[in-house]
């Protein structure tokens, strides 16, 4: 948590204050490389990523003092005239910080699960606020045709924000397709497990089958055997352990791309492409079970329209992460923010129950390596 706090602070110091505030004095010179994440063009190499979580120094007090120092300088900066380039960087810094707020919760969940005491982040258990019967599975059909994808950025307005990888807006031709009205539930995923899908190579991509065998995957991350529950499983949440029987109609989450893809094959379907997902989401308002709901876990689908597009779980798509036609990374070191990761990762859409609502858009492209499971990642089917 100290690292996230210091690194988001570092972002404003490095990309806003040092270049744009003339009399700015950096807090500590070594923080320039200590809290860099992955920007190679900035100079001295940052510490190894796997060691970040184990630094006992600088202390929390020092990290908070660094934050106050940068906050005060930002206040001074805001008092003067801010040019468009600086304003765009501040917008990026704020969106970057929102990404780290989400990562803090997914890291806390993983750290608490790795702790033998298995503590709860929030000790109040999940309660269903409404008596919902889960939405029946349905297909929503879309005709073939030419559509536009990507964010229509207004380049004359420095406060109009999207990440560089969401541009340029461009045309694509899509065949007719169907997309599911909701996410795959734990109940449906339990059938996949009970059918010995984890032991059946025919459902898996080659790398996925290798991951199943090497990691001993038999269920999503955070599922554990529990003989006291009728399902035989319990799930670790940010609100501690819950029997699977109480969560059967909620979306399955913390599955890898390989598991999402194997589930779709097992059901005789496939995952949506990112274009199909974006077209399906383009008419929807950004409502859903996001961080703002305070639930901190995916919730049962309500049953209206195409549900759960925003919030609940990031949805794995069948699309590899590449640049759109005509894509240009931001100039300078900030070009490393998104552009250099365009290999060996898959696109996810829609945000999760720990994504701030003001952070997500229909055009938003998240990306992770296909074996990643510690984010709130789930499944929507397409055909
Ligand atoms: Fe970062």
Coordinates of C-alpha atoms in Angstrom, one line a residue, residues 138-310:
X138 CA -30.6 -15.0 -23.0
X139 CA -28.9 -14.1 -26.2
X140 CA -29.0 -10.5 -27.6
X141 CA -28.6 -10.5 -31.3
X142 CA -26.7 -7.9 -33.4
X143 CA -26.9 -7.6 -37.2
X144 CA -23.8 -7.6 -39.4
X145 CA -22.5 -4.3 -40.7
X146 CA -19.9 -1.5 -40.4
X147 CA -19.6 0.1 -37.0
X148 CA -17.2 2.6 -35.3
X149 CA -15.0 1.6 -32.3
X150 CA -12.8 3.7 -30.1
X151 CA -13.2 6.9 -28.2
X152 CA -14.1 10.0 -30.2
X153 CA -11.6 12.3 -28.4
X154 CA -12.1 16.1 -28.8
X155 CA -8.5 17.1 -29.2
X156 CA -9.4 20.8 -28.7
X157 CA -10.6 20.1 -25.1
X158 CA -7.7 19.2 -22.8
X159 CA -10.2 17.9 -20.2
X160 CA -11.7 15.3 -22.5
X161 CA -9.9 12.2 -21.4
X162 CA -9.3 8.7 -22.6
X163 CA -6.2 6.5 -22.7
X164 CA -4.1 6.7 -25.9
X165 CA -4.9 3.0 -26.6
X166 CA -8.7 3.8 -27.0
X167 CA -7.9 5.9 -30.1
X168 CA -8.2 6.5 -33.0
X169 CA -11.9 5.9 -33.5
X170 CA -12.1 3.7 -36.6
X171 CA -14.5 1.6 -38.7
X172 CA -14.7 -2.2 -38.5
X173 CA -17.0 -4.7 -40.3
X174 CA -18.6 -7.2 -38.0
X175 CA -20.5 -10.4 -38.8
X176 CA -23.8 -10.9 -37.0
X177 CA -23.3 -12.2 -33.5
X178 CA -25.1 -12.9 -30.2
X179 CA -23.9 -11.8 -26.8
X180 CA -25.1 -13.1 -23.4
X181 CA -27.5 -10.9 -21.3
X182 CA -25.3 -11.5 -18.2
X183 CA -22.1 -12.9 -16.8
X184 CA -21.5 -16.6 -16.3
X185 CA -22.5 -17.5 -12.7
X186 CA -20.8 -19.6 -10.0
X187 CA -23.6 -22.2 -10.4
X188 CA -22.8 -22.6 -14.1
X189 CA -19.1 -22.7 -13.4
X190 CA -19.6 -25.4 -10.8
X191 CA -21.2 -27.5 -13.5
X192 CA -18.0 -27.0 -15.6
X193 CA -15.9 -28.2 -12.6
X194 CA -18.2 -31.1 -11.8
X195 CA -18.0 -32.2 -15.5
X196 CA -14.2 -32.7 -14.9
X197 CA -13.4 -29.9 -17.4
X198 CA -10.2 -29.2 -15.5
X199 CA -9.2 -32.8 -16.3
X200 CA -10.3 -32.7 -20.0
X201 CA -7.6 -31.3 -22.4
X202 CA -10.1 -31.0 -25.3
X203 CA -11.5 -27.8 -23.8
X204 CA -8.2 -26.0 -23.3
X205 CA -5.8 -24.0 -25.4
X206 CA -2.3 -25.5 -25.4
X207 CA -0.9 -22.8 -23.1
X208 CA -4.0 -23.0 -20.9
X209 CA -3.7 -26.7 -20.4
X210 CA -0.1 -26.2 -19.5
X211 CA -1.1 -23.6 -16.9
X212 CA -3.8 -25.9 -15.5
X213 CA -1.2 -28.7 -15.0
X214 CA 1.7 -26.5 -13.8
X215 CA -0.4 -24.5 -11.3
X216 CA -2.7 -27.4 -10.2
X217 CA -5.8 -25.3 -11.1
X218 CA -9.1 -27.1 -10.2
X219 CA -11.3 -24.0 -9.5
X220 CA -11.1 -20.2 -9.7
X221 CA -8.7 -18.4 -7.5
X222 CA -10.1 -17.9 -3.9
X223 CA -12.3 -21.0 -4.1
X224 CA -11.4 -23.6 -1.4
X225 CA -12.8 -27.0 -0.6
X226 CA -15.3 -26.9 2.3
X227 CA -17.0 -30.1 3.4
X228 CA -19.5 -28.2 5.6
X229 CA -21.1 -26.5 2.6
X230 CA -23.6 -28.4 0.4
X231 CA -21.6 -27.4 -2.7
X232 CA -18.3 -28.6 -1.2
X233 CA -16.7 -25.1 -1.6
X234 CA -16.3 -21.7 0.0
X235 CA -15.1 -18.5 -1.5
X236 CA -12.7 -15.9 0.0
X237 CA -14.0 -12.3 -0.5
X238 CA -12.9 -8.9 0.7
X239 CA -15.6 -9.6 3.4
X240 CA -14.0 -12.9 4.5
X241 CA -15.2 -16.4 3.7
X242 CA -18.6 -17.1 2.3
X243 CA -20.1 -20.5 1.5
X244 CA -20.4 -21.0 -2.3
X245 CA -24.1 -22.0 -1.7
X246 CA -24.8 -18.4 -0.8
X247 CA -23.1 -17.0 -4.0
X248 CA -24.2 -19.5 -6.6
X249 CA -26.1 -16.9 -8.7
X250 CA -23.4 -14.3 -8.5
X251 CA -20.9 -14.0 -11.4
X252 CA -17.9 -16.3 -11.2
X253 CA -14.7 -14.2 -10.9
X254 CA -11.0 -14.6 -10.5
X255 CA -10.7 -16.8 -13.6
X256 CA -7.9 -16.6 -16.1
X257 CA -8.5 -16.0 -19.8
X258 CA -7.6 -19.7 -20.3
X259 CA -10.4 -20.7 -17.9
X260 CA -12.9 -18.3 -19.5
X261 CA -12.0 -19.6 -23.0
X262 CA -12.3 -23.3 -21.8
X263 CA -15.7 -22.6 -20.2
X264 CA -17.0 -21.1 -23.4
X265 CA -15.8 -24.1 -25.4
X266 CA -17.3 -26.5 -22.9
X267 CA -20.6 -24.6 -23.4
X268 CA -20.3 -24.8 -27.2
X269 CA -19.9 -20.9 -27.4
X270 CA -17.0 -18.5 -27.5
X271 CA -15.8 -15.3 -25.8
X272 CA -16.9 -12.0 -27.5
X273 CA -14.3 -10.0 -29.4
X274 CA -13.7 -6.5 -27.9
X275 CA -15.5 -5.0 -30.9
X276 CA -18.6 -7.0 -30.2
X277 CA -18.5 -6.1 -26.5
X278 CA -18.1 -2.4 -27.3
X279 CA -20.9 -2.4 -29.8
X280 CA -23.2 -4.2 -27.2
X281 CA -22.2 -1.7 -24.5
X282 CA -22.3 1.5 -26.6
X283 CA -26.0 2.1 -26.0
X284 CA -25.9 1.4 -22.3
X285 CA -25.5 3.9 -19.5
X286 CA -22.6 3.4 -17.2
X287 CA -24.5 1.8 -14.3
X288 CA -23.6 -1.2 -12.3
X289 CA -22.0 -2.7 -9.3
X290 CA -18.8 -0.6 -9.2
X291 CA -16.6 0.4 -6.3
X292 CA -19.2 3.1 -5.5
X293 CA -21.8 0.5 -4.5
X294 CA -19.5 -0.5 -1.6
X295 CA -20.3 -4.2 -2.0
X296 CA -16.8 -5.2 -3.0
X297 CA -18.0 -8.4 -4.7
X298 CA -19.9 -9.2 -7.9
X299 CA -23.7 -9.2 -7.5
X300 CA -26.6 -11.2 -9.1
X301 CA -27.8 -9.9 -12.5
X302 CA -31.0 -7.9 -12.4
X303 CA -32.5 -9.3 -15.6
X304 CA -33.0 -6.2 -17.7
X305 CA -31.4 -5.8 -21.1
X306 CA -27.7 -6.6 -21.4
X307 CA -26.8 -6.6 -17.7
X308 CA -23.5 -6.4 -15.8
X309 CA -21.6 -4.8 -18.7
X310 CA -20.2 -2.2 -16.3

